[in-house]
C-alpha positions as YAML, in Angstrom:
chain: A
units: angstrom
residues:
- id: 1
  name: UNK
  ca: [116.67, 77.01, 140.42]
- id: 2
  name: UNK
  ca: [120.24, 77.72, 139.38]
- id: 3
  name: UNK
  ca: [121.41, 81.02, 137.87]
- id: 4
  name: UNK
  ca: [122.21, 79.20, 134.63]
- id: 5
  name: UNK
  ca: [118.63, 77.95, 134.37]
- id: 6
  name: UNK
  ca: [117.22, 81.41, 135.09]
- id: 7
  name: UNK
  ca: [119.54, 82.94, 132.52]
- id: 8
  name: UNK
  ca: [118.53, 80.33, 129.93]
- id: 9
  name: UNK
  ca: [114.83, 80.97, 130.57]
- id: 10
  name: UNK
  ca: [115.47, 84.70, 130.24]
- id: 11
  name: UNK
  ca: [117.28, 84.24, 126.95]
- id: 12
  name: UNK
  ca: [114.49, 82.04, 125.61]
- id: 13
  name: UNK
  ca: [111.84, 84.62, 126.58]
- id: 14
  name: UNK
  ca: [113.87, 87.39, 124.93]
- id: 15
  name: UNK
  ca: [114.27, 85.44, 121.72]
- id: 16
  name: UNK
  ca: [110.56, 84.59, 121.61]
- id: 17
  name: UNK
  ca: [109.71, 88.26, 122.18]
- id: 18
  name: UNK
  ca: [112.07, 89.45, 119.45]
- id: 19
  name: UNK
  ca: [110.63, 86.95, 116.95]
- id: 20
  name: UNK
  ca: [107.09, 88.13, 117.73]
- id: 21
  name: UNK
  ca: [108.12, 91.79, 117.41]
- id: 22
  name: UNK
  ca: [109.72, 91.00, 114.05]
- id: 23
  name: UNK
  ca: [106.47, 89.58, 112.68]
- id: 24
  name: UNK
  ca: [103.90, 91.81, 114.40]
- id: 25
  name: UNK
  ca: [105.80, 95.04, 115.07]
- id: 26
  name: UNK
  ca: [104.84, 97.71, 117.52]
- id: 27
  name: UNK
  ca: [101.74, 99.85, 117.04]
- id: 28
  name: UNK
  ca: [102.65, 103.08, 115.30]
- id: 29
  name: UNK
  ca: [100.68, 106.30, 115.01]
- id: 30
  name: UNK
  ca: [99.14, 107.10, 111.67]
- id: 31
  name: UNK
  ca: [100.95, 109.82, 109.74]
- id: 32
  name: UNK
  ca: [98.49, 110.02, 106.87]
- id: 33
  name: UNK
  ca: [98.41, 113.45, 105.26]
- id: 34
  name: UNK
  ca: [96.09, 112.64, 102.41]
- id: 35
  name: UNK
  ca: [92.36, 113.06, 102.13]
- id: 36
  name: UNK
  ca: [90.44, 110.54, 100.09]
- id: 37
  name: UNK
  ca: [86.91, 110.25, 98.84]
- id: 38
  name: UNK
  ca: [85.02, 107.92, 101.11]
- id: 39
  name: UNK
  ca: [82.69, 105.16, 100.13]
- id: 40
  name: UNK
  ca: [79.66, 104.03, 102.06]
- id: 41
  name: UNK
  ca: [79.76, 101.04, 104.36]
- id: 42
  name: UNK
  ca: [77.25, 99.26, 102.14]
- id: 43
  name: UNK
  ca: [79.38, 99.66, 99.02]
- id: 44
  name: UNK
  ca: [80.25, 96.29, 97.49]
- id: 45
  name: UNK
  ca: [83.83, 95.91, 96.32]
- id: 46
  name: UNK
  ca: [85.05, 94.02, 93.24]
- id: 47
  name: UNK
  ca: [85.71, 90.85, 95.25]
- id: 48
  name: UNK
  ca: [82.12, 90.75, 96.52]
- id: 49
  name: UNK
  ca: [82.81, 91.96, 100.06]
- id: 50
  name: UNK
  ca: [81.19, 95.04, 101.49]
- id: 51
  name: UNK
  ca: [83.27, 97.93, 102.77]
- id: 52
  name: UNK
  ca: [81.89, 97.25, 106.25]
- id: 53
  name: UNK
  ca: [83.13, 93.65, 106.26]
- id: 54
  name: UNK
  ca: [86.54, 94.79, 105.03]
- id: 55
  name: UNK
  ca: [86.77, 97.50, 107.71]
- id: 56
  name: UNK
  ca: [85.73, 94.99, 110.40]
- id: 57
  name: UNK
  ca: [88.40, 92.56, 109.21]
- id: 58
  name: UNK
  ca: [91.08, 95.26, 109.30]
- id: 59
  name: UNK
  ca: [90.05, 96.30, 112.82]
- id: 60
  name: UNK
  ca: [90.20, 92.68, 114.05]
- id: 61
  name: UNK
  ca: [93.63, 92.22, 112.47]
- id: 62
  name: UNK
  ca: [94.86, 95.48, 114.03]
- id: 63
  name: UNK
  ca: [93.73, 94.33, 117.50]
- id: 64
  name: UNK
  ca: [95.35, 90.91, 116.98]
- id: 65
  name: UNK
  ca: [98.66, 92.46, 115.91]
- id: 66
  name: UNK
  ca: [98.61, 94.95, 118.78]
- id: 67
  name: UNK
  ca: [98.00, 92.19, 121.34]
- id: 68
  name: UNK
  ca: [100.82, 90.08, 119.94]
- id: 69
  name: UNK
  ca: [103.18, 93.05, 119.91]
- id: 70
  name: UNK
  ca: [102.45, 93.76, 123.58]
- id: 71
  name: UNK
  ca: [102.87, 90.06, 124.36]
- id: 72
  name: UNK
  ca: [106.30, 90.28, 122.71]
- id: 73
  name: UNK
  ca: [107.25, 93.27, 124.85]
- id: 74
  name: UNK
  ca: [106.07, 91.43, 127.97]
- id: 75
  name: UNK
  ca: [108.14, 88.37, 127.06]
- id: 76
  name: UNK
  ca: [111.22, 90.55, 126.57]
- id: 77
  name: UNK
  ca: [110.62, 92.30, 129.91]
- id: 78
  name: UNK
  ca: [110.31, 88.98, 131.76]
- id: 79
  name: UNK
  ca: [113.36, 87.68, 129.92]
- id: 80
  name: UNK
  ca: [115.33, 90.67, 131.13]
- id: 81
  name: UNK
  ca: [114.09, 90.17, 134.69]
- id: 82
  name: UNK
  ca: [115.04, 86.47, 134.66]
- id: 83
  name: UNK
  ca: [118.51, 87.35, 133.43]
- id: 84
  name: UNK
  ca: [118.89, 90.10, 136.04]
- id: 85
  name: UNK
  ca: [117.87, 87.72, 138.83]
- id: 86
  name: UNK
  ca: [120.24, 85.06, 137.51]
- id: 87
  name: UNK
  ca: [123.16, 87.49, 137.69]
- id: 88
  name: UNK
  ca: [122.37, 88.73, 141.20]
- id: 89
  name: UNK
  ca: [120.91, 85.55, 142.72]
- id: 90
  name: UNK
  ca: [124.16, 83.99, 143.89]
- id: 91
  name: UNK
  ca: [125.48, 87.30, 145.19]
- id: 92
  name: UNK
  ca: [122.31, 87.95, 147.18]
- id: 93
  name: UNK
  ca: [122.29, 84.40, 148.54]
- id: 94
  name: UNK
  ca: [125.90, 84.79, 149.68]
- id: 95
  name: UNK
  ca: [125.08, 88.10, 151.38]
- id: 96
  name: UNK
  ca: [122.00, 86.65, 153.12]
- id: 97
  name: UNK
  ca: [123.94, 83.58, 154.15]
- id: 98
  name: UNK
  ca: [126.65, 85.83, 155.66]
- id: 99
  name: UNK
  ca: [124.07, 87.92, 157.52]
- id: 100
  name: UNK
  ca: [122.29, 84.87, 158.90]
- id: 101
  name: UNK
  ca: [125.50, 83.14, 159.93]
- id: 102
  name: UNK
  ca: [126.79, 86.30, 161.65]
- id: 103
  name: UNK
  ca: [123.82, 86.16, 164.03]
- id: 104
  name: UNK
  ca: [124.76, 82.67, 165.27]
...
């Protein structure tokens, strides 16, 4: 694989990671300072859903967003590694070639 191909793969992975981060963001801590009156899990809301079903939906969405955000970070990390290898690949190959040829 040529350095140009590795660099291109790295750039593609970085772009894909950045797009995912843009849409799904990174998990952030909650900074809520307010206290609210709670409702029971069996309370039915105006749209006909129960509080429990709404809470379950929010939890599933939170897990989905968190997984996609970490996938985005992983893609960016691998993109960086591909680009790093592409920059140093030829230099390392030249060094290894010189070392091997010096033994013969």
